């Protein structure tokens, strides 16, 4: 009779055990591969700024390079200040800033709509919506999504090894996150027409009054300026990116694009 102390019995147990432990180690190692790839591929900060529509302003003589600038920040990041950087960049291009819009040949109006963490597809959708378009789907649960992927990986196998692999993947994904911050800004630029040239502008306003009524208004007026509208999207992408590191680069990208229009 072979007892539990017999060498052949111990060998019969050690073989499957070693195979199981080796497989478990390999599973844990592979579960972190995606996180390692992300940490390498996204190691450097990538900042991009795009416009939904091109804007072409008519060239003017130096004496007409006067501009009135109005910037509003309606995002949930009140410290995202682009007013002074934009003014400095435009002055550096030879323009004079005036506080009287009637005396300005150009008027730059910008509204920062959103500064948030999102995914690239939602950012592109917001850009493609153009000036005044909706910002649906901008905020995303990136961290939660990574955790869900990890637990989904744990469900591939019913054994303890698969569960351990899923846990390792969850931990790895929680530590290594592909983060994208985006700043969405709607921009309107007005340029005075030549002396004696006027046009007609029609403004339509549809205001909802609760859930059962609308107030519609139409205004016709004679104007002596051309108006151009566009949406600007600035994105910053890096592994484990913090808002404090992203904000200055988003600010710089937005400033460069707005100043580059003049």
Short mmCIF file of C-alpha atoms in Angstrom, two decimals:
data_model
loop_
_atom_site.label_atom_id
_atom_site.label_comp_id
_atom_site.label_asym_id
_atom_site.label_seq_id
_atom_site.Cartn_x
_atom_site.Cartn_y
_atom_site.Cartn_z
CA UNK A 1 0.00 0.00 0.00
CA UNK A 2 1.27 3.48 -0.91
CA UNK A 3 1.03 5.98 1.90
CA UNK A 4 1.06 9.80 1.73
CA UNK A 5 4.72 9.70 2.69
CA UNK A 6 5.73 7.58 -0.26
CA UNK A 7 8.00 9.51 -2.77
CA UNK A 8 5.90 8.52 -5.78
CA UNK A 9 2.80 9.98 -4.14
CA UNK A 10 4.53 13.28 -3.43
CA UNK A 11 5.71 13.43 -7.03
CA UNK A 12 2.14 12.88 -8.25
CA UNK A 13 1.05 15.93 -6.24
CA UNK A 14 4.00 18.19 -7.00
CA UNK A 15 3.64 17.85 -10.78
CA UNK A 16 0.15 19.40 -11.09
CA UNK A 17 0.91 21.87 -8.34
CA UNK A 18 4.02 23.16 -10.11
CA UNK A 19 2.14 23.33 -13.39
CA UNK A 20 -0.69 25.25 -11.72
CA UNK A 21 1.68 27.69 -10.03
CA UNK A 22 3.62 28.25 -13.27
CA UNK A 23 0.41 28.94 -15.14
CA UNK A 24 -0.76 31.30 -12.42
CA UNK A 25 2.51 33.23 -12.55
CA UNK A 26 2.26 33.49 -16.34
CA UNK A 27 -1.34 34.69 -16.08
CA UNK A 28 -0.41 37.38 -13.58
CA UNK A 29 2.50 38.45 -15.80
CA UNK A 30 0.35 38.68 -18.94
CA UNK A 31 -2.36 40.60 -17.11
CA UNK A 32 0.02 43.50 -16.67
CA UNK A 33 1.18 43.61 -20.30
CA UNK A 34 -1.52 46.07 -21.38
CA UNK A 35 -0.62 48.40 -18.52
CA UNK A 36 3.08 48.20 -19.39
CA UNK A 37 2.34 48.94 -23.05
CA UNK A 38 0.25 51.97 -22.07
CA UNK A 39 2.92 53.30 -19.73
CA UNK A 40 5.51 53.14 -22.54
CA UNK A 41 3.34 54.36 -25.44
CA UNK A 42 1.89 57.28 -23.45
CA UNK A 43 5.02 58.26 -21.53
CA UNK A 44 5.39 61.62 -23.30
CA UNK A 45 2.81 64.40 -23.05
CA UNK A 46 0.99 64.85 -26.36
CA UNK A 47 -0.85 68.16 -26.86
CA UNK A 48 -2.97 68.93 -29.93
CA UNK A 49 -5.24 71.84 -30.83
CA UNK A 50 -7.78 71.76 -33.66
CA UNK A 51 -10.48 74.01 -35.12
CA UNK A 52 -13.88 72.87 -36.37
CA UNK A 53 -13.92 75.50 -39.16
CA UNK A 54 -11.26 77.60 -40.83
CA UNK A 55 -11.40 81.38 -40.39
CA UNK A 56 -9.94 83.82 -42.92
CA UNK A 57 -9.88 87.50 -41.92
CA UNK A 58 -9.33 90.26 -44.46
CA UNK A 59 -5.90 91.89 -44.18
CA UNK A 60 -5.91 95.46 -42.86
CA UNK A 61 -3.48 98.37 -42.61
CA UNK A 62 -1.52 98.86 -39.34
CA UNK A 63 -3.77 101.72 -38.19
CA UNK A 64 -6.77 99.34 -38.18
CA UNK A 65 -5.13 96.71 -36.02
CA UNK A 66 -7.30 97.47 -33.02
CA UNK A 67 -9.17 94.73 -31.18
CA UNK A 68 -11.69 94.34 -28.39
CA UNK A 69 -11.31 91.03 -26.50
CA UNK A 70 -14.02 89.39 -24.43
CA UNK A 71 -13.35 85.96 -22.91
CA UNK A 72 -15.76 84.04 -20.69
CA UNK A 73 -15.05 80.84 -18.77
CA UNK A 74 -18.22 78.86 -18.04
CA UNK A 75 -16.45 75.55 -17.36
CA UNK A 76 -16.09 74.02 -13.91
CA UNK A 77 -12.40 75.05 -13.86
CA UNK A 78 -12.47 78.74 -12.86
CA UNK A 79 -8.67 78.81 -12.63
CA UNK A 80 -8.36 78.07 -16.36
CA UNK A 81 -7.53 81.70 -17.25
CA UNK A 82 -6.77 82.44 -20.90
CA UNK A 83 -7.53 86.18 -20.93
CA UNK A 84 -4.08 87.55 -20.20
CA UNK A 85 -2.15 85.01 -22.34
CA UNK A 86 -4.36 85.76 -25.36
CA UNK A 87 -4.02 89.51 -24.92
CA UNK A 88 -0.25 89.24 -24.63
CA UNK A 89 0.01 87.03 -27.72
CA UNK A 90 -2.14 89.35 -29.85
CA UNK A 91 -0.28 92.47 -28.71
CA UNK A 92 2.97 90.73 -29.69
CA UNK A 93 1.60 90.51 -33.25
CA UNK A 94 1.23 94.29 -33.50
CA UNK A 95 -2.38 94.81 -32.41
CA UNK A 96 -3.64 97.41 -29.98
CA UNK A 97 -6.26 96.35 -27.46
CA UNK A 98 -9.11 98.72 -26.72
CA UNK A 99 -11.80 98.55 -24.05
CA UNK A 100 -14.32 100.25 -26.35
CA UNK A 101 -15.85 97.78 -28.82
CA UNK A 102 -17.14 100.67 -30.97
CA UNK A 103 -13.57 101.84 -31.57
CA UNK A 104 -12.21 98.38 -32.42
CA UNK A 105 -11.82 97.11 -35.95
CA UNK A 106 -11.84 93.50 -34.67
CA UNK A 107 -13.77 91.89 -31.85
CA UNK A 108 -12.68 88.55 -30.42
CA UNK A 109 -15.24 86.75 -28.26
CA UNK A 110 -14.40 83.37 -26.76
CA UNK A 111 -16.29 81.16 -24.32
CA UNK A 112 -14.54 78.25 -22.60
CA UNK A 113 -17.34 75.69 -22.41
CA UNK A 114 -15.63 72.69 -20.86
CA UNK A 115 -12.29 71.67 -19.40
CA UNK A 116 -12.54 68.04 -18.37
CA UNK A 117 -11.16 64.52 -18.50
CA UNK A 118 -12.63 62.54 -21.39
CA UNK A 119 -11.79 60.04 -24.12
CA UNK A 120 -10.55 60.95 -27.63
CA UNK A 121 -13.73 59.83 -29.42
CA UNK A 122 -15.95 62.05 -27.25
CA UNK A 123 -13.57 64.98 -27.79
CA UNK A 124 -13.69 64.53 -31.58
CA UNK A 125 -17.48 64.36 -31.49
CA UNK A 126 -17.62 67.64 -29.57
CA UNK A 127 -15.28 69.26 -32.12
CA UNK A 128 -17.26 67.97 -35.10
CA UNK A 129 -20.44 69.40 -33.59
CA UNK A 130 -18.98 72.83 -34.35
CA UNK A 131 -19.78 76.23 -32.88
CA UNK A 132 -22.77 76.03 -30.54
CA UNK A 133 -22.95 72.24 -30.82
CA UNK A 134 -23.75 69.91 -27.94
CA UNK A 135 -21.07 68.51 -25.64
CA UNK A 136 -22.81 65.23 -24.86
CA UNK A 137 -20.63 62.40 -23.55
CA UNK A 138 -17.65 64.59 -22.66
CA UNK A 139 -17.21 63.34 -19.09
CA UNK A 140 -16.36 59.64 -18.89
CA UNK A 141 -15.58 57.13 -16.17
CA UNK A 142 -12.16 56.08 -17.43
CA UNK A 143 -11.01 54.68 -14.11
CA UNK A 144 -14.21 52.66 -13.62
CA UNK A 145 -13.97 51.35 -17.17
CA UNK A 146 -10.44 50.06 -16.54
CA UNK A 147 -11.59 48.26 -13.41
CA UNK A 148 -14.51 46.69 -15.26
CA UNK A 149 -12.16 45.42 -17.98
CA UNK A 150 -10.02 43.85 -15.31
CA UNK A 151 -12.94 42.04 -13.69
CA UNK A 152 -14.16 40.98 -17.12
CA UNK A 153 -10.77 39.35 -17.63
CA UNK A 154 -11.24 37.56 -14.34
CA UNK A 155 -14.40 35.95 -15.67
CA UNK A 156 -12.63 34.16 -18.51
CA UNK A 157 -11.80 31.23 -16.26
CA UNK A 158 -13.71 29.79 -13.34
CA UNK A 159 -10.58 28.78 -11.42
CA UNK A 160 -8.66 30.69 -8.80
CA UNK A 161 -5.89 31.38 -11.30
CA UNK A 162 -8.22 33.37 -13.56
CA UNK A 163 -9.53 35.30 -10.58
CA UNK A 164 -6.00 36.15 -9.48
CA UNK A 165 -5.16 37.22 -13.02
CA UNK A 166 -8.22 39.46 -13.11
CA UNK A 167 -7.24 41.01 -9.80
CA UNK A 168 -3.71 41.66 -11.06
CA UNK A 169 -5.08 43.25 -14.22
CA UNK A 170 -7.41 45.44 -12.17
CA UNK A 171 -4.56 46.62 -9.96
CA UNK A 172 -2.32 47.27 -12.97
CA UNK A 173 -5.02 49.23 -14.79
CA UNK A 174 -5.76 51.24 -11.65
CA UNK A 175 -2.10 52.23 -11.40
CA UNK A 176 -1.54 52.92 -15.12
CA UNK A 177 -4.26 55.04 -16.74
CA UNK A 178 -4.39 56.53 -20.22
CA UNK A 179 -5.69 60.03 -19.43
CA UNK A 180 -6.91 62.72 -21.85
CA UNK A 181 -7.92 66.24 -20.81
CA UNK A 182 -9.75 68.46 -23.27
CA UNK A 183 -10.65 72.15 -23.40
CA UNK A 184 -13.56 73.10 -25.68
CA UNK A 185 -13.96 76.77 -26.63
CA UNK A 186 -16.46 78.48 -28.94
CA UNK A 187 -15.07 81.51 -30.74
CA UNK A 188 -16.68 84.40 -32.62
CA UNK A 189 -14.64 87.02 -34.47
CA UNK A 190 -16.14 90.21 -35.89
CA UNK A 191 -14.39 92.43 -38.43
CA UNK A 192 -15.60 95.87 -39.51
CA UNK A 193 -16.41 96.22 -43.19
CA UNK A 194 -15.02 98.94 -45.42
CA UNK A 195 -16.52 102.38 -45.05
CA UNK A 196 -19.94 102.58 -46.71
CA UNK A 197 -20.40 98.80 -46.86
CA UNK A 198 -23.25 97.43 -44.77
CA UNK A 199 -25.19 94.21 -44.54
CA UNK A 200 -28.36 92.79 -43.01
CA UNK A 201 -28.25 90.42 -40.08
CA UNK A 202 -31.13 88.32 -38.81
CA UNK A 203 -30.96 86.92 -35.30
CA UNK A 204 -33.33 84.19 -34.19
CA UNK A 205 -33.80 83.39 -30.48
CA UNK A 206 -35.84 80.45 -29.20
CA UNK A 207 -36.22 80.50 -25.40
CA UNK A 208 -37.88 77.61 -23.61
CA UNK A 209 -40.33 78.63 -20.89
CA UNK A 210 -40.54 75.53 -18.73
CA UNK A 211 -41.69 72.37 -20.45
CA UNK A 212 -44.81 73.67 -22.14
CA UNK A 213 -43.99 76.94 -23.89
CA UNK A 214 -41.42 78.66 -26.08
CA UNK A 215 -40.76 82.33 -26.73
CA UNK A 216 -39.41 82.94 -30.23
CA UNK A 217 -37.85 86.24 -31.22
CA UNK A 218 -36.50 87.44 -34.55
CA UNK A 219 -34.37 90.56 -34.95
CA UNK A 220 -33.39 92.24 -38.23
CA UNK A 221 -30.66 94.84 -38.16
CA UNK A 222 -28.23 96.59 -40.45
CA UNK A 223 -24.62 95.84 -39.54
CA UNK A 224 -21.20 97.00 -40.71
CA UNK A 225 -19.19 93.96 -39.72
CA UNK A 226 -18.53 90.38 -40.80
CA UNK A 227 -18.74 87.55 -38.28
CA UNK A 228 -16.87 84.27 -38.23
CA UNK A 229 -17.50 81.37 -35.86
CA UNK A 230 -15.52 78.27 -35.00
CA UNK A 231 -14.94 75.79 -32.21
CA UNK A 232 -11.46 75.12 -30.84
CA UNK A 233 -10.49 71.86 -29.14
CA UNK A 234 -7.22 71.48 -27.27
CA UNK A 235 -6.29 68.03 -25.90
CA UNK A 236 -3.50 66.79 -23.62
CA UNK A 237 -2.80 63.04 -23.39
CA UNK A 238 -0.36 61.13 -21.20
CA UNK A 239 -0.26 58.20 -18.84
CA UNK A 240 -1.45 59.17 -15.33
CA UNK A 241 -1.83 62.80 -16.40
CA UNK A 242 -2.95 65.28 -13.70
CA UNK A 243 -5.05 68.36 -14.41
CA UNK A 244 -2.36 70.61 -12.91
CA UNK A 245 0.11 69.39 -15.55
CA UNK A 246 -2.40 69.44 -18.41
CA UNK A 247 -3.90 72.91 -17.84
CA UNK A 248 -0.84 75.04 -18.82
CA UNK A 249 -0.37 73.08 -22.04
CA UNK A 250 -4.08 73.29 -22.94
CA UNK A 251 -3.90 77.02 -22.25
CA UNK A 252 -0.85 77.44 -24.46
CA UNK A 253 -2.43 75.51 -27.35
CA UNK A 254 -5.63 77.53 -27.22
CA UNK A 255 -3.69 80.81 -26.99
CA UNK A 256 -1.53 79.92 -29.99
CA UNK A 257 -4.53 79.09 -32.19
CA UNK A 258 -6.57 82.19 -31.28
CA UNK A 259 -3.62 84.53 -31.74
CA UNK A 260 -2.77 82.79 -35.02
CA UNK A 261 -6.08 83.88 -36.51
CA UNK A 262 -4.84 87.50 -36.63
#
